[in-house]
Structures are given as C-alpha cells and as structure tokens.
mmCIF file of C-alpha atoms in Angstrom:
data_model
loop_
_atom_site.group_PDB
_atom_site.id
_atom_site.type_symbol
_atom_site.label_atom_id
_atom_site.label_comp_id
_atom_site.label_asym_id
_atom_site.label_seq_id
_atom_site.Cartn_x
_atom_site.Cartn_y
_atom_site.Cartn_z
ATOM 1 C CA UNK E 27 10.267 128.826 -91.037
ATOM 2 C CA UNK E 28 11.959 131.848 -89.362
ATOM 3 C CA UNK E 29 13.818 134.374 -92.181
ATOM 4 C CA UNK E 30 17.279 133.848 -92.642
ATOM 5 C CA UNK E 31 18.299 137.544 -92.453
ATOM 6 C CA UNK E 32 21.615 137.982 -91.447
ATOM 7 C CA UNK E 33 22.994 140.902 -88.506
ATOM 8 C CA UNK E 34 23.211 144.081 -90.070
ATOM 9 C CA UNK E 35 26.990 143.894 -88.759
ATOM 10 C CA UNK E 36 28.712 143.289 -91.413
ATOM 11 C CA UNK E 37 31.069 140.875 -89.625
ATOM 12 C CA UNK E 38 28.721 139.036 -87.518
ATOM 13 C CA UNK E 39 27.538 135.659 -88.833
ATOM 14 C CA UNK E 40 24.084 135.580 -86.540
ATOM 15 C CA UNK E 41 20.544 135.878 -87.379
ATOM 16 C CA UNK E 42 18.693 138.710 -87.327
ATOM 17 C CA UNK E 43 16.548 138.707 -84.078
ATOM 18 C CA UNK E 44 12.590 139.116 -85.324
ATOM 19 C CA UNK E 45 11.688 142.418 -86.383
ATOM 20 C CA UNK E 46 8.250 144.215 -85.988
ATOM 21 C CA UNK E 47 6.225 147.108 -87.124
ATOM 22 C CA UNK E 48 4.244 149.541 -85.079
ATOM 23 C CA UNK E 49 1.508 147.580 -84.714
ATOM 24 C CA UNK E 50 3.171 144.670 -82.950
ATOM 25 C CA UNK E 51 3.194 142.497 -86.624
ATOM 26 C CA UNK E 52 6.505 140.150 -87.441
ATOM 27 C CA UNK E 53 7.963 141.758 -90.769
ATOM 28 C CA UNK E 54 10.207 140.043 -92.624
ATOM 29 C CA UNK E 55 13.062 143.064 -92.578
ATOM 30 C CA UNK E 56 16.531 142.186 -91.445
ATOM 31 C CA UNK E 57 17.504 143.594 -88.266
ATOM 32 C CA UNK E 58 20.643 143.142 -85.437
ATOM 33 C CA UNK E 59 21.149 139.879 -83.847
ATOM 34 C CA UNK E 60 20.842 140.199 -80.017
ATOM 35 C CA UNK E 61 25.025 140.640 -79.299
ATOM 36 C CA UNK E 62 24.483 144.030 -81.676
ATOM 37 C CA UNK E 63 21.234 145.097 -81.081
ATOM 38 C CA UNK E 64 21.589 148.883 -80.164
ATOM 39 C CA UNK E 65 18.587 148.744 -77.352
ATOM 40 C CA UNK E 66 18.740 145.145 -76.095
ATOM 41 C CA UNK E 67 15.727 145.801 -73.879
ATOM 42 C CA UNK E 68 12.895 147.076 -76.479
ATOM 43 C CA UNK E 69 14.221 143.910 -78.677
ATOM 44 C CA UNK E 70 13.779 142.082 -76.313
ATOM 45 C CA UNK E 71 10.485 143.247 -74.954
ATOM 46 C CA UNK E 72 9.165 143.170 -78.585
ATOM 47 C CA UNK E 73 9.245 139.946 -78.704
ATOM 48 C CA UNK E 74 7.592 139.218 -75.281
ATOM 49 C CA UNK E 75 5.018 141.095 -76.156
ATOM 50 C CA UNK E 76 4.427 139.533 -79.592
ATOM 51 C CA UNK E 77 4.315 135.746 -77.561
ATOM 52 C CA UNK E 78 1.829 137.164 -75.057
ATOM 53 C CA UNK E 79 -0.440 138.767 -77.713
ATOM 54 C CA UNK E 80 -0.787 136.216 -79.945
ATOM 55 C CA UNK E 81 -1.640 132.041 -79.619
ATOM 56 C CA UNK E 82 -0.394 130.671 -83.162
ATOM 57 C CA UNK E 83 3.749 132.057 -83.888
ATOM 58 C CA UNK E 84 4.834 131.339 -87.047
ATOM 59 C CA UNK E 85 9.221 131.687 -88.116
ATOM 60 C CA UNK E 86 9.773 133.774 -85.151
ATOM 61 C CA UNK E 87 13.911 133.838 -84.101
ATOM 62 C CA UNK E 88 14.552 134.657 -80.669
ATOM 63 C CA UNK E 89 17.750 133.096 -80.582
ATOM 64 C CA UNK E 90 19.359 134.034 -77.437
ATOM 65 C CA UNK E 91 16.271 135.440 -76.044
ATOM 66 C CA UNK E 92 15.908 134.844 -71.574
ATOM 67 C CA UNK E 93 12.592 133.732 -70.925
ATOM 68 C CA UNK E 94 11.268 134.122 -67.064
ATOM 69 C CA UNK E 95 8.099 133.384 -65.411
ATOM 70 C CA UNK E 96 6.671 133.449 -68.680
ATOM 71 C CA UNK E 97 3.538 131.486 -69.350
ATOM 72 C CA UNK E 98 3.579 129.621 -72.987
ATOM 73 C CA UNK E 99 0.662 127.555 -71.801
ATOM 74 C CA UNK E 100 -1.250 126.205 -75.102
ATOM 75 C CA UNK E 101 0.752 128.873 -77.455
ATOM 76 C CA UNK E 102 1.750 127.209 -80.095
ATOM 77 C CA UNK E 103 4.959 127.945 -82.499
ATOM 78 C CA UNK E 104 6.111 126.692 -86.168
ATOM 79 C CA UNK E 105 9.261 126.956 -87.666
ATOM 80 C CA UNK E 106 10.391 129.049 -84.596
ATOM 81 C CA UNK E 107 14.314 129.348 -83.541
ATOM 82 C CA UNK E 108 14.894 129.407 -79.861
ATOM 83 C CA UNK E 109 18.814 128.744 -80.016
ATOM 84 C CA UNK E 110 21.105 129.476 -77.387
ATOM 85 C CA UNK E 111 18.000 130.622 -75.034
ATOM 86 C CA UNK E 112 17.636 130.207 -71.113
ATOM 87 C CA UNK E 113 13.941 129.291 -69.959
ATOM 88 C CA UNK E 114 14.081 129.786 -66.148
ATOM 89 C CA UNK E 115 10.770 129.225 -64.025
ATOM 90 C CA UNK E 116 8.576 128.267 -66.652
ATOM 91 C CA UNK E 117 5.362 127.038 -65.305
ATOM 92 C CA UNK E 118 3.431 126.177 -68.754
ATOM 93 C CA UNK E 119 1.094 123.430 -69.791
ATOM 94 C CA UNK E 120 -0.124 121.981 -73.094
ATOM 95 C CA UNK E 121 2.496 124.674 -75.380
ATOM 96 C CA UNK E 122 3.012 122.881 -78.867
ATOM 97 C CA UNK E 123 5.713 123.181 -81.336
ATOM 98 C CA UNK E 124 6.669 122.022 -84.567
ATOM 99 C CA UNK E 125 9.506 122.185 -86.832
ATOM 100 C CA UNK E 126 11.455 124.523 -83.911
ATOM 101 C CA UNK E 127 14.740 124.866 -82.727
ATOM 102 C CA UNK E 128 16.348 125.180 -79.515
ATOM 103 C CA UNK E 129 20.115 123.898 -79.962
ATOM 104 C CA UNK E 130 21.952 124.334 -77.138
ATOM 105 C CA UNK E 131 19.223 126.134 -75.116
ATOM 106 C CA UNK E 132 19.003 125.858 -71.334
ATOM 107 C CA UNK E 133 15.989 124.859 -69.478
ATOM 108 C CA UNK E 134 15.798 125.318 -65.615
ATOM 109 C CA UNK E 135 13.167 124.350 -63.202
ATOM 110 C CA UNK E 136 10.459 124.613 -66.183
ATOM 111 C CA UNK E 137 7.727 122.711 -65.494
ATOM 112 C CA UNK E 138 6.441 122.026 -69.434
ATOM 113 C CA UNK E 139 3.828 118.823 -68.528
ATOM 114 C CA UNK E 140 1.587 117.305 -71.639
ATOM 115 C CA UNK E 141 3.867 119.836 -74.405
ATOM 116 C CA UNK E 142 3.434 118.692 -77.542
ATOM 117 C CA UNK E 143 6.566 118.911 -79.279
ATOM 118 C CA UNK E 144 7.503 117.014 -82.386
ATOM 119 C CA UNK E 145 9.871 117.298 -85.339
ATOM 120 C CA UNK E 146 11.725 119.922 -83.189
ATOM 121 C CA UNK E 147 15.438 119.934 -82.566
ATOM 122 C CA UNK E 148 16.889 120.347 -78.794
ATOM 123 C CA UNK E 149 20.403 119.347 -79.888
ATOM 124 C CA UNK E 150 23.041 119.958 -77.177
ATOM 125 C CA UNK E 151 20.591 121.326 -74.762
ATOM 126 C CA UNK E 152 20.895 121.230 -70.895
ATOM 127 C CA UNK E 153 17.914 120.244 -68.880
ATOM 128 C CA UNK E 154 18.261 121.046 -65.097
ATOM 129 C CA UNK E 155 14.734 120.131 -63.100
ATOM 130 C CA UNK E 156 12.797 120.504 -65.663
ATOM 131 C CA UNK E 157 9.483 118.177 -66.357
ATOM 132 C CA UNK E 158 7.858 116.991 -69.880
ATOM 133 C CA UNK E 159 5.851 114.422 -68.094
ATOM 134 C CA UNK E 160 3.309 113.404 -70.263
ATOM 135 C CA UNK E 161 4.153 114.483 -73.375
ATOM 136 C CA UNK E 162 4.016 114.455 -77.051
ATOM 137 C CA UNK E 163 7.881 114.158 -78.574
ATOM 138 C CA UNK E 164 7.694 112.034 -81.550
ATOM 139 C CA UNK E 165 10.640 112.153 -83.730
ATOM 140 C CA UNK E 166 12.495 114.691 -82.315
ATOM 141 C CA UNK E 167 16.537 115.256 -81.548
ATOM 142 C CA UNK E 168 17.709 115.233 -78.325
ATOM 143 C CA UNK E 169 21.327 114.340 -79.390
ATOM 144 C CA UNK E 170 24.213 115.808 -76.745
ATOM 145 C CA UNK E 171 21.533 117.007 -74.153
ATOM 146 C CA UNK E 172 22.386 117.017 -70.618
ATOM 147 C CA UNK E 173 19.394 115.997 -68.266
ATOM 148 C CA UNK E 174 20.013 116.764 -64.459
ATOM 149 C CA UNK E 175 17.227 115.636 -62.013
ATOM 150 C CA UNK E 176 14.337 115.687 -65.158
ATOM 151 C CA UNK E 177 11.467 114.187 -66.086
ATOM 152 C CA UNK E 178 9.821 112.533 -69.396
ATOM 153 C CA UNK E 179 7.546 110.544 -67.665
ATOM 154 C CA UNK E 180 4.427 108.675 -69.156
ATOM 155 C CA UNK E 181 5.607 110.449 -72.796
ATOM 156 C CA UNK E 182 5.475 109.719 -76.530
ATOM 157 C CA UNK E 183 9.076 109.802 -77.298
ATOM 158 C CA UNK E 184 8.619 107.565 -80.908
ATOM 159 C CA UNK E 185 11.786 107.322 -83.167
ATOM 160 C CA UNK E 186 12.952 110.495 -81.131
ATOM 161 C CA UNK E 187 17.522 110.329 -80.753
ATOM 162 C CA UNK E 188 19.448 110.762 -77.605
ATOM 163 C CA UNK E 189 22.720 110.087 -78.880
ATOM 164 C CA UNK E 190 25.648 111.063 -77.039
ATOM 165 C CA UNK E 191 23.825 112.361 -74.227
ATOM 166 C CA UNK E 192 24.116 112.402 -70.691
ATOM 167 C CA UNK E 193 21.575 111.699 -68.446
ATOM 168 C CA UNK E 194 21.483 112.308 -64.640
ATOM 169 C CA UNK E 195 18.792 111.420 -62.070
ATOM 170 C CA UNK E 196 16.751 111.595 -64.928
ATOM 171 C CA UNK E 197 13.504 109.367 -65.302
ATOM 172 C CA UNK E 198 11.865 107.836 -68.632
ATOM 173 C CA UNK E 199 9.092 106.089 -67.251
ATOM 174 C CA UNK E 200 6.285 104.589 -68.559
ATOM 175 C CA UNK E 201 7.676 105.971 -72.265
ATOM 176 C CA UNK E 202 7.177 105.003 -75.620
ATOM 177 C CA UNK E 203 10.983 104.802 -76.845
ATOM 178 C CA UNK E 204 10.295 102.206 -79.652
ATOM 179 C CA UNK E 205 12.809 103.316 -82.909
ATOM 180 C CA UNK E 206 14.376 106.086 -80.477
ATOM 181 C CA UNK E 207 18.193 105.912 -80.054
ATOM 182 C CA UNK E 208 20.585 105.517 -77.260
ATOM 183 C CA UNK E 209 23.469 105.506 -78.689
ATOM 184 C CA UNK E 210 26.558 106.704 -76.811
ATOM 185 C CA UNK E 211 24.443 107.520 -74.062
ATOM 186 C CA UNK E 212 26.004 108.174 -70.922
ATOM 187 C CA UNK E 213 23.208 107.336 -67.683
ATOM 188 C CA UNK E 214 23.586 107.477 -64.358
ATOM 189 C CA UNK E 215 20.317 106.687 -62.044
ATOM 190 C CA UNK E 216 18.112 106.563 -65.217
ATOM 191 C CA UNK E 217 15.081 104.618 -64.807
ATOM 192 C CA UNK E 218 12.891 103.655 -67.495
ATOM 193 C CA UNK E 219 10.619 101.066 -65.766
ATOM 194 C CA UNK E 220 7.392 99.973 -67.848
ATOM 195 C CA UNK E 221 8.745 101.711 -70.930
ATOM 196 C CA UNK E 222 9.161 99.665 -74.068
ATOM 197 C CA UNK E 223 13.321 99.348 -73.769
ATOM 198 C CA UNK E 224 13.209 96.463 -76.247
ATOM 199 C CA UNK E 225 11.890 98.320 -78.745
ATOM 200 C CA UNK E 226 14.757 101.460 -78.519
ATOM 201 C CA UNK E 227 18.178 100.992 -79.435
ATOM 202 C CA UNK E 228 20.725 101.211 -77.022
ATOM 203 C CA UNK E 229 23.691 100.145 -79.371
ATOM 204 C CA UNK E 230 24.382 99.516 -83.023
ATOM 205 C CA UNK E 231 24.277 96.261 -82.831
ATOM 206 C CA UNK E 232 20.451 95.928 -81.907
ATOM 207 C CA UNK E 233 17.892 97.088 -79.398
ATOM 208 C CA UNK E 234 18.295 95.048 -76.007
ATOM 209 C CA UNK E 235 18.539 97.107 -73.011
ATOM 210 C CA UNK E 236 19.641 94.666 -70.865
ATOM 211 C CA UNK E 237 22.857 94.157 -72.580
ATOM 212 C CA UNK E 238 25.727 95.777 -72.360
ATOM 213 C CA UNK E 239 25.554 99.660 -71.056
ATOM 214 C CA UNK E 240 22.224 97.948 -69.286
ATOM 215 C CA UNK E 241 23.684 97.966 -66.166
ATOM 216 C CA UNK E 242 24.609 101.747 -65.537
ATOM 217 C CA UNK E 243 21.624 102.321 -67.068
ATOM 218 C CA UNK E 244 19.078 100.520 -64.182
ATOM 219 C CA UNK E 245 20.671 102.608 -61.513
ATOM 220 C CA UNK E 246 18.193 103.571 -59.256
ATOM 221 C CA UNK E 247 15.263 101.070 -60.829
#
C-alpha cells in the first residue's frame, strides 16, 4: 500500500503526494500534499512520468492528481490512492488494479473497456460517459457513486456494493451482480436485461428485483 506520510504543513491533514529520486524511483520520504506543493507542475509531471515509464505501480498516492489523454492501457497498480482525481478522455484498455482507491474521483468520457479492477474502492465517485464494458469488478465498492449516461456492460461485478447510489441512463447488461448490493439505490433508465437480478439484492429484505424499487428500476428495458 501507498505510505502514509503526512503534508509537511504542519496543519494540513493530507497525504503526502509520491515522492521520487533522481532517477525517476518512488522513495518512501514524506513530501507536500498537492494543495502545498511549492511547484505543482514538476509534482505533478513526476508522477506522469513515473506511470508512463513503468507497467507494474506499487503504493503510489496521486490523490488529487488530473489525468488527460493519458493511456493506462494494461498498466497495472497495487495499493495505489487515486482520491479526489479527475480522469478526462481516457482512452485505455485492459489497465488492472488491486487494492486501490479512488473515493470521490471523477471519471469523464473515459473509455476503460475489459479493466480489471477488483478489491478497489470507488466510493462516492461520479461517472459521466464513461465505459467498463466488459470488465473484471469483483468485490469492489461502488457505494454513493453517481453514474450519468455509463456503461458496465457484459461485466463481472460479483459481491461488488452500490449502495446509496444514483444511477442515470446507466446500463448493467448482461452482468454478473449475484451477492452485489442495491441498497438505497436511486435508478432512473437503468437496464440490466440478461443479468442475474435474482441473484443481487435490491433490498434488505431479500434479492427480487422485481419487487418493490423494480419498477423505476426497468425504465428504459
């Protein structure tokens, strides 16, 4: 996992953003978060140049980090903290992660098809045109997302949690969703034809879909 080094502000409760040495290596050395970073731009270029020069990251924190028209295809990151980031125009295929976190991160027009993501936390996140179809995200928390006009087609989504989330336009076909949870969902035009709804839970008192919330759920099916 990513060091827990705090800002070298004494006041400031945030993370140290990743440091590195002269030859592009992550050090474990505590460092500014990105709000009191004194050159904004080589911190943040540091760590775009670490991403693009290496395939396997391991604890890197980037937490607040804008990511453009960067390709992550088939990178793969562990123990990794994304928080608070914007991913705009991401066209990337096949990127893994595991154990990462990207709490209240925003993701916009990101194409991100057959990612294989799992035990990875997108708590509170906001998803606007952005596509997973096809892939891999077992068992991980999607809980307060927002989903605008998105796609988890044809994915693996097993004991994964979408409570209290809101979901718009958004489509879940053809998913696995047995063990995930519902709960508190709010869905408008949400389609999850051919996926295995009896098998999620939509409320705490079992796992029929057509029950219930079913009906704002089918909009659009």
């Amino acid at each position: 996992m990513f060091t827990l080094n705090k800002c070298f502000v004494h006041s400031c409760k945030n993370l140290s953003l990743s440091v590195f040495d002269e030859t592009n290596g992550m050090t474990e050395e505590r460092g500014y978060c990105l709000d009191h970073t004194p050159d904004p731009g080589r911190a943040k270029k540091s760590i775009y140049d670490y991403i693009k020069t290496h395939d396997v990251i391991v604890g890197l924190n980037a937490a607040g980090i804008m990511f453009r028209d960067i390709d992550l295809s088939n990178k793969r990151f562990y123990g990794c903290n994304f928080q608070h980031c914007t991913f705009t125009d991401l066209r990337s295929e096949g990127l893994r992660g595991k154990l990462c976190m990207f709490d209240f991160a925003t993701f916009a027009d990101c194409m991100l098809a057959g990612s294989t993501m799992q035990f990875t936390s997108f708590a509170c996140c906001t998803f606007s045109h952005t596509i997973f179809t096809g892939s891999d995200m077992v068992q991980n928390n999607f809980n307060g997302v927002q989903a605008f006009q998105s796609s988890f087609d044809d994915s693996d989504l097993y004991n994964s949690r979408f409570i209290g989330a809101r979901l718009v336009d958004t489509s879940l076909r053809n998913c696995n969703i047995k063990n995930t949870l519902f709960l508190e969902c709010s869905c408008e035009n949400v389609s999850m034809k051919m996926s295995n709804t009896r098998e999620a839970v939509f409320d705490r008192k079992g796992s029929e879909l057509f029950q219930g919330i079913a009906p704002k759920m089918r909009g659009g099916i």
